[in-house]
Amino acid sequence: MNRKICVIGLGYIGLPTASLLANRGYQIHGVDVVQSTVDTINHGDIHIVEPDLHTFVKSAVNSGHLIADTKPTKADIFIIAVPTPFHKGFIPNINFVVNATKSIAPYIEDGNIIILESTSPVGTTHKIESILKNSGIDTSKIYISHCPERVLPGQIMRELVENDRIVGGLTKEATKKTIEFYKTFVKGEVIATNAKTAEMAKLTENSFRDVNIAFANELSILCDKFNIDVWELISLTNRHPRVNILKPSAGVGGHCIAVDPWFIVHASRGDAKIIKTAREVNNYKSRWVIEKIKNSSLEFEKKYNREAKIACMGLAFKPNIDDLRESPALYITEELISNGLDILAVEPNIKTFNKFNIVDYNIAIKEADIIVFLVAHREFKDLKITNDKEILDFCGVYKN
Ligand code: SAJ
């Protein structure tokens, strides 16, 4: 079995993967361009919040199986797990993948396996091959594959092992060798395809979810118009054996579902109609929430002749995590602050924030006149809120 692995990118996917593999006996050289991240990991600590991750990293570092560095090294397998955001105008930005590929090129030897785990626009795995060819590497002597990560933040350590994986190699041999590697630590099935299909499969999974959340968010806006409780409506309709509506929210966030569908839209030249509309509906939902809060604030001011204090409950992009990337709750809170409203920002998973003060949730519910639930964090479920407060619940904190 190949024993030495170089993992490029020690973020939400790279670090859990590196620490899991290290605990399975692989020798891991983890690479990150941020020196403070490298230092934190080499102390056995973590720079992100994810259940069980700290235990894995601590034991991996203590056993000497995980070493973090700012530079790659020679290895049997290279795993690229770097971000793939978009440029302005929703144009895919694969610069981190390109740079990661260039950074490993000097260390690649015949027989190495190169795996792209980052969610990527269709064609990116072939792009890796051309970059390596341009660096003088004989790519017929190495194995290049895409194996998209599929883990859910908050359950990463479990899903890394239990989820099925899709492996698309540039050649049949690459697919076979990559599958052999994943089978050493994945309990789910590891399924063979080609690189382009694997890339599109990952984008499709996240677009499917985005489209279905957009349906729920559109219903929530309609129900508000018709004065119907959307949560009751969904729980009733979901009793149909073939209906399963997802949950309305303050919008869709995170680095995946709010980003990946744009990769399809960008490449589709106008044919990804539902996927594009879903993105727009989910983004619109956040702006709709802002208008609702502003209207409530105006009503309050008219009634009591003073400005309302508003508690924004939750900033993260989804419940029970600290991740603020593409977070609708953060966007809404920032917009309200910049509109001059008197906001108490609450996020139990974050202690300090460089943009504004974070207020303890027990204090916020006492001081605020209007309490706005943006994220259904577990801490918010049993709060005793006095009757004199107005509650705006955009995430169904008491309903799910
Ligand atoms: N959301 C809703 N309503 C729902 C479910 C989610 O509004 O019913 C919102 C959340 O609040 C959040 C966003 O959608 O803002 C995304 O959350 P999520 O829990 O659905 O997904 P992510 O972004 O944490 O992780 C997704 C997962 N993809 C799928 O479930 C198809 C995960 O498996 C992927 O590995 C991950 O994207 C990724 O890295 O691509």
Coordinates of C-alpha atoms and ligand atoms in Angstrom, one line a residue:
M1 CA 0.0 0.0 0.0
N2 CA 1.2 3.6 -0.8
R3 CA 2.0 5.1 2.6
K4 CA 3.0 8.7 2.1
I5 CA 0.4 11.3 1.2
C6 CA 0.7 15.0 0.6
V7 CA -2.6 16.9 1.2
I8 CA -2.7 20.4 -0.3
G9 CA -5.1 22.7 1.5
L10 CA -5.8 22.2 5.3
G11 CA -9.3 23.7 5.4
Y12 CA -12.7 22.2 6.0
I13 CA -12.0 19.2 3.8
G14 CA -8.2 18.9 3.7
L15 CA -7.7 18.9 7.5
P16 CA -10.4 16.3 8.3
T17 CA -9.1 14.1 5.5
A18 CA -5.5 14.5 6.5
S19 CA -6.2 13.7 10.1
L20 CA -8.4 10.7 9.4
L21 CA -5.7 9.2 7.0
A22 CA -3.0 9.9 9.6
N23 CA -5.0 8.0 12.2
R24 CA -5.3 5.1 9.7
G25 CA -1.5 4.8 9.6
Y26 CA -0.7 6.9 6.5
Q27 CA 2.2 9.4 6.8
I28 CA 0.6 12.7 6.0
H29 CA 2.4 15.9 4.9
G30 CA -0.3 18.6 5.1
V31 CA 0.3 21.8 3.1
D32 CA -1.3 25.2 3.7
V33 CA -0.2 28.6 2.4
V34 CA -1.2 30.2 5.7
Q35 CA 1.6 30.0 8.2
S36 CA -0.6 30.4 11.3
T37 CA -2.8 27.5 10.1
V38 CA 0.3 25.3 9.8
D39 CA 1.6 26.4 13.3
T40 CA -1.8 25.7 14.9
I41 CA -2.0 22.2 13.4
N42 CA 1.6 21.4 14.4
H43 CA 0.6 22.2 18.0
G44 CA -2.2 19.6 17.7
D45 CA -4.9 22.3 17.5
I46 CA -7.5 23.3 14.9
H47 CA -8.4 26.6 13.2
I48 CA -12.0 25.6 12.3
V49 CA -14.9 24.2 14.3
E50 CA -16.0 20.7 13.4
P51 CA -17.2 18.0 15.9
D52 CA -14.4 15.4 16.7
L53 CA -11.9 17.0 14.4
H54 CA -9.7 18.2 17.3
T55 CA -9.4 14.7 18.7
F56 CA -8.3 13.4 15.3
V57 CA -5.8 16.1 14.7
K58 CA -4.3 15.9 18.2
S59 CA -3.7 12.2 18.0
A60 CA -2.4 12.4 14.4
V61 CA 0.1 15.1 15.4
N62 CA 1.1 13.4 18.6
S63 CA 1.8 10.1 16.8
G64 CA 4.0 11.9 14.3
H65 CA 1.7 10.8 11.4
L66 CA 0.6 14.4 10.5
I67 CA 3.1 17.2 9.9
A68 CA 1.9 20.5 8.5
D69 CA 4.1 22.7 6.3
T70 CA 3.8 25.6 3.8
K71 CA 5.6 23.6 1.1
P72 CA 4.8 20.2 -0.5
T73 CA 7.1 17.2 -0.4
K74 CA 7.6 14.0 -2.4
A75 CA 4.8 11.5 -1.8
D76 CA 3.0 8.5 -3.3
I77 CA -0.4 10.2 -3.4
F78 CA -1.2 14.0 -3.7
I79 CA -4.7 15.1 -2.7
I80 CA -5.8 18.6 -3.7
A81 CA -8.5 20.0 -1.4
V82 CA -8.4 23.8 -1.9
P83 CA -11.3 26.3 -2.3
T84 CA -13.0 26.8 -5.7
P85 CA -14.9 30.1 -5.3
F86 CA -16.2 32.4 -8.0
H87 CA -15.0 35.7 -9.4
K88 CA -17.3 38.7 -9.7
G89 CA -20.2 37.9 -12.0
F90 CA -20.3 34.2 -10.8
I91 CA -17.4 33.1 -13.0
P92 CA -15.7 30.0 -11.6
N93 CA -12.3 30.8 -10.0
I94 CA -10.0 27.7 -10.1
N95 CA -6.9 29.7 -9.3
F96 CA -6.3 27.8 -6.1
V97 CA -6.4 24.5 -8.0
V98 CA -4.1 25.8 -10.6
N99 CA -1.6 27.1 -8.0
A100 CA -1.8 23.9 -6.0
T101 CA -1.1 21.8 -9.1
K102 CA 1.9 24.1 -10.0
S103 CA 3.2 23.8 -6.4
I104 CA 3.3 19.9 -6.4
A105 CA 4.7 19.6 -10.0
P106 CA 8.4 19.7 -8.9
Y107 CA 7.7 16.8 -6.4
I108 CA 5.8 14.4 -8.7
E109 CA 7.4 11.1 -9.7
D110 CA 6.4 8.3 -12.0
G111 CA 3.6 6.1 -10.4
N112 CA 2.2 8.9 -8.3
I113 CA -1.6 9.3 -7.9
I114 CA -2.9 12.9 -8.1
I115 CA -6.5 13.3 -6.7
L116 CA -8.6 16.5 -7.0
E117 CA -11.2 16.5 -4.2
S118 CA -12.2 20.2 -4.6
T119 CA -15.7 20.7 -6.1
S120 CA -14.7 21.9 -9.6
P121 CA -16.2 23.1 -12.9
V122 CA -16.4 20.4 -15.6
G123 CA -13.0 20.0 -17.3
T124 CA -10.8 21.0 -14.3
T125 CA -9.2 17.5 -13.9
H126 CA -8.1 17.6 -17.6
K127 CA -6.7 21.1 -16.8
I128 CA -4.6 19.6 -14.0
E129 CA -3.2 17.2 -16.6
S130 CA -2.3 20.0 -19.0
I131 CA -0.6 22.1 -16.3
L132 CA 1.5 19.1 -15.3
K133 CA 2.4 18.4 -19.0
N134 CA 3.5 22.0 -19.3
S135 CA 5.7 21.5 -16.3
G136 CA 7.5 18.7 -18.2
I137 CA 5.9 15.8 -16.5
D138 CA 5.1 12.7 -18.5
T139 CA 1.4 12.3 -17.5
S140 CA 1.2 8.9 -19.1
K141 CA 3.3 7.6 -16.1
I142 CA 1.1 9.1 -13.4
Y143 CA -2.6 8.6 -12.4
I144 CA -4.9 11.7 -12.2
S145 CA -8.5 11.4 -10.9
H146 CA -11.3 13.5 -9.5
C147 CA -13.0 12.2 -6.3
P148 CA -15.3 15.0 -5.2
E149 CA -15.7 15.5 -1.5
R150 CA -19.3 15.0 -0.4
V151 CA -19.2 15.6 3.4
L152 CA -21.7 17.7 5.3
P153 CA -20.1 20.3 7.6
G154 CA -21.0 19.3 11.2
Q155 CA -20.8 15.6 10.3
I156 CA -17.5 15.5 8.4
M157 CA -15.6 12.9 10.4
R158 CA -18.4 10.4 10.1
E159 CA -19.4 11.1 6.5
L160 CA -15.7 10.9 5.3
V161 CA -15.9 7.2 6.2
E162 CA -19.5 6.3 5.6
N163 CA -20.5 8.2 2.4
D164 CA -20.3 6.5 -1.0
R165 CA -17.6 8.1 -3.2
I166 CA -17.5 8.7 -6.9
V167 CA -14.1 8.3 -8.6
G168 CA -13.5 9.6 -12.2
G169 CA -9.9 9.0 -13.4
L170 CA -8.5 10.4 -16.6
T171 CA -7.7 6.8 -17.5
K172 CA -9.2 3.5 -16.5
E173 CA -6.0 2.7 -14.7
A174 CA -6.1 6.0 -12.8
T175 CA -9.7 5.3 -11.7
K176 CA -8.7 1.8 -10.5
K177 CA -5.7 2.9 -8.5
T178 CA -7.7 5.8 -6.9
I179 CA -10.6 3.4 -6.0
E180 CA -8.1 1.0 -4.4
F181 CA -6.8 3.9 -2.2
Y182 CA -10.3 5.1 -1.1
K183 CA -11.4 1.6 -0.3
T184 CA -8.7 1.5 2.4
F185 CA -10.7 3.9 4.6
V186 CA -14.2 4.4 3.1
K187 CA -17.0 2.1 4.3
G188 CA -19.4 3.3 1.7
E189 CA -19.3 2.2 -1.9
V190 CA -16.5 3.6 -4.2
I191 CA -17.9 3.9 -7.7
A192 CA -16.0 4.2 -10.9
T193 CA -16.8 6.8 -13.7
N194 CA -14.8 9.3 -15.8
A195 CA -13.5 12.6 -14.6
K196 CA -16.0 14.8 -16.4
T197 CA -19.0 12.8 -15.1
A198 CA -17.6 12.9 -11.5
E199 CA -17.2 16.7 -11.8
M200 CA -20.7 17.1 -13.0
A201 CA -22.1 14.6 -10.4
K202 CA -20.9 16.8 -7.6
L203 CA -22.2 20.0 -9.1
T204 CA -25.5 18.2 -9.7
E205 CA -25.9 17.1 -6.1
N206 CA -25.5 20.6 -4.8
S207 CA -27.7 22.1 -7.5
F208 CA -30.5 19.5 -6.7
R209 CA -30.4 20.7 -3.1
D210 CA -30.4 24.4 -4.1
V211 CA -33.4 23.9 -6.4
N212 CA -35.4 22.1 -3.7
I213 CA -34.6 24.7 -1.0
A214 CA -35.6 27.4 -3.5
F215 CA -39.0 25.7 -3.7
A216 CA -39.3 25.8 0.1
N217 CA -38.2 29.4 0.2
E218 CA -40.7 30.4 -2.5
L219 CA -43.5 28.7 -0.6
S220 CA -42.5 30.6 2.5
I221 CA -42.9 33.9 0.6
L222 CA -46.3 32.8 -0.8
C223 CA -47.5 31.6 2.5
D224 CA -46.6 34.9 4.1
K225 CA -48.8 36.6 1.5
F226 CA -51.7 34.2 2.0
N227 CA -51.3 34.3 5.8
I228 CA -50.6 30.5 6.1
D229 CA -48.1 28.9 8.4
V230 CA -45.5 27.5 5.9
W231 CA -44.2 25.0 8.5
E232 CA -47.6 23.5 9.0
L233 CA -48.2 23.5 5.3
I234 CA -44.9 21.6 4.6
S235 CA -45.4 19.1 7.4
L236 CA -48.9 18.3 5.9
T237 CA -47.8 18.1 2.3
N238 CA -44.8 15.9 3.3
R239 CA -47.2 13.3 4.5
H240 CA -47.8 12.5 0.8
P241 CA -45.7 9.4 0.1
R242 CA -43.9 11.1 -2.9
V243 CA -43.5 14.7 -1.5
N244 CA -40.5 15.7 0.6
I245 CA -40.1 19.5 0.7
L246 CA -37.0 20.9 2.4
K247 CA -37.0 23.7 4.9
P248 CA -37.4 27.4 4.2
S249 CA -34.6 29.6 5.6
A250 CA -33.2 33.1 5.6
G251 CA -31.4 32.1 2.3
V252 CA -28.9 29.6 1.2
G253 CA -25.3 30.0 2.3
G254 CA -22.0 28.1 2.6
H255 CA -19.2 27.6 0.2
C256 CA -20.9 24.8 -1.7
I257 CA -24.6 25.1 -2.4
A258 CA -24.6 28.9 -2.8
V259 CA -21.6 28.6 -5.2
D260 CA -21.5 25.3 -7.2
P261 CA -24.7 25.8 -9.2
W262 CA -23.1 28.9 -10.8
F263 CA -20.4 26.6 -12.2
I264 CA -23.2 24.8 -14.2
V265 CA -24.9 28.1 -15.1
H266 CA -21.7 29.7 -16.3
A267 CA -20.9 26.7 -18.6
S268 CA -24.5 26.2 -19.8
R269 CA -24.8 29.4 -22.0
G270 CA -28.4 30.0 -21.0
D271 CA -29.6 26.4 -20.8
A272 CA -29.5 26.0 -17.0
K273 CA -32.8 27.7 -16.5
I274 CA -34.1 26.1 -13.3
I275 CA -30.7 26.0 -11.7
K276 CA -30.2 29.7 -12.3
T277 CA -33.7 30.7 -11.1
A278 CA -33.2 28.6 -8.0
R279 CA -30.0 30.6 -7.2
E280 CA -31.9 33.8 -7.7
V281 CA -34.9 32.7 -5.6
N282 CA -32.6 31.8 -2.7
N283 CA -30.7 35.0 -2.9
Y284 CA -33.9 37.0 -3.2
K285 CA -35.2 35.3 0.0
S286 CA -32.4 37.0 2.0
R287 CA -33.4 40.4 0.6
W288 CA -37.1 39.7 1.3
V289 CA -36.1 38.9 5.0
I290 CA -34.3 42.3 5.2
E291 CA -37.5 44.1 4.0
K292 CA -39.6 42.2 6.5
I293 CA -37.4 43.2 9.4
K294 CA -37.2 46.8 8.3
N295 CA -41.0 47.0 8.0
S296 CA -41.4 45.6 11.6
S297 CA -38.9 48.1 12.8
L298 CA -40.9 51.0 11.2
E299 CA -44.1 49.7 12.7
F300 CA -42.5 49.6 16.1
E301 CA -41.2 53.1 15.8
K302 CA -44.7 54.4 14.7
K303 CA -46.3 52.6 17.6
Y304 CA -43.9 53.4 20.4
N305 CA -42.3 56.6 19.1
R306 CA -38.8 55.3 19.6
E307 CA -36.3 53.2 17.6
A308 CA -36.6 49.4 18.0
K309 CA -33.7 47.3 19.3
I310 CA -33.4 44.2 17.1
A311 CA -31.7 41.0 18.1
C312 CA -30.4 39.1 15.0
M313 CA -30.2 35.5 16.3
G314 CA -27.4 33.6 14.5
L315 CA -24.8 34.6 11.9
A316 CA -23.5 31.3 10.7
F317 CA -24.6 29.9 7.3
K318 CA -26.5 27.0 9.0
P319 CA -27.3 25.7 12.5
N320 CA -24.7 24.6 15.0
I321 CA -21.5 25.6 13.2
D322 CA -19.3 28.7 13.3
D323 CA -18.8 29.0 9.5
L324 CA -19.7 32.4 8.1
R325 CA -18.9 31.8 4.4
E326 CA -21.6 33.1 2.1
S327 CA -23.8 33.3 5.2
P328 CA -27.3 34.8 4.5
A329 CA -27.7 35.6 8.3
L330 CA -24.4 37.6 8.3
Y331 CA -25.4 39.4 5.0
I332 CA -28.8 40.3 6.5
T333 CA -27.3 41.5 9.8
E334 CA -24.6 43.6 8.0
E335 CA -27.2 45.2 5.8
L336 CA -29.4 46.1 8.7
I337 CA -26.5 47.6 10.6
S338 CA -25.4 49.6 7.5
N339 CA -29.0 50.8 7.2
G340 CA -28.6 52.3 10.6
L341 CA -30.9 50.0 12.6
D342 CA -30.1 49.3 16.2
I343 CA -28.8 45.6 16.0
L344 CA -27.7 43.2 18.7
A345 CA -25.8 40.5 16.8
V346 CA -25.9 37.0 18.4
E347 CA -23.8 34.0 17.3
P348 CA -23.2 31.4 20.1
N349 CA -20.5 29.6 18.1
I350 CA -18.3 32.7 17.8
K351 CA -16.7 34.6 20.7
T352 CA -15.3 37.6 18.9
F353 CA -15.8 39.1 15.5
N354 CA -13.8 41.9 13.8
K355 CA -16.7 43.6 12.1
F356 CA -19.1 44.2 15.1
N357 CA -19.8 43.1 18.7
I358 CA -21.2 39.7 19.4
V359 CA -23.8 39.8 22.1
D360 CA -24.7 36.9 24.4
Y361 CA -28.1 35.4 23.5
N362 CA -29.5 35.7 27.0
I363 CA -28.7 39.4 27.1
A364 CA -30.0 40.0 23.6
I365 CA -33.4 38.5 24.2
K366 CA -33.8 40.7 27.3
E367 CA -32.7 43.9 25.7
A368 CA -34.3 43.6 22.3
D369 CA -37.8 44.7 21.2
I370 CA -37.8 42.6 18.1
I371 CA -36.2 39.1 18.1
V372 CA -35.3 37.8 14.6
F373 CA -34.3 34.2 14.3
L374 CA -32.0 33.8 11.3
V375 CA -30.3 30.4 12.2
A376 CA -32.0 27.6 14.2
H377 CA -29.0 27.0 16.5
R378 CA -29.7 24.5 19.3
E379 CA -29.1 27.2 22.0
F380 CA -32.2 29.1 20.7
K381 CA -34.7 26.3 20.9
D382 CA -35.6 26.6 24.6
L383 CA -35.2 30.3 25.2
K384 CA -37.8 31.8 27.5
I385 CA -38.9 34.9 25.7
T386 CA -41.3 37.3 27.4
N387 CA -44.6 38.2 25.8
D388 CA -43.8 41.8 25.2
K389 CA -41.3 40.9 22.5
E390 CA -42.1 40.7 18.8
I391 CA -40.6 37.5 17.2
L392 CA -39.8 37.1 13.6
D393 CA -38.8 33.5 12.9
F394 CA -37.3 32.9 9.4
C395 CA -35.7 29.6 10.1
G396 CA -38.4 27.7 12.0
V397 CA -36.5 27.6 15.2
Y398 CA -39.5 26.3 17.2
K399 CA -40.7 24.2 14.3
N400 CA -37.9 21.8 13.4
Ligands
SAJ1 N1 -30.7 24.9 3.9 C1 -32.0 25.4 3.8 N2 -33.0 24.5 3.9 C2 -32.8 23.1 4.0 C3 -31.5 22.7 4.0 C4 -30.5 23.6 4.0 O1 -32.3 26.6 3.7 O2 -33.8 22.4 4.1 C5 -29.6 25.9 3.8 C6 -28.7 25.9 5.0 O3 -29.3 26.7 6.1 C7 -27.4 26.4 4.4 C8 -27.4 25.9 3.0 O4 -28.8 25.5 2.8 O5 -27.5 27.9 4.4 C9 -26.6 24.7 2.8 O6 -26.6 23.8 3.9 P1 -26.6 22.2 3.7 O7 -26.6 21.6 5.1 O8 -27.7 21.8 2.8 O9 -25.3 21.9 2.9 P2 -23.8 22.3 3.1 O10 -23.5 23.4 2.2 O11 -23.4 22.3 4.5 O12 -23.1 21.0 2.4 C10 -23.5 20.6 1.1 C11 -23.8 19.1 1.1 N3 -24.4 18.8 -0.2 C12 -25.6 18.1 -0.3 O13 -26.3 17.8 0.7 C13 -26.1 17.8 -1.6 C14 -22.6 18.3 1.4 O14 -22.9 16.9 1.3 C15 -21.5 18.6 0.4 O15 -20.3 17.9 0.6 C16 -21.2 20.1 0.6 O16 -22.3 20.9 0.3 C17 -20.0 20.5 -0.2 O17 -18.9 20.6 0.3 O18 -20.2 20.6 -1.5

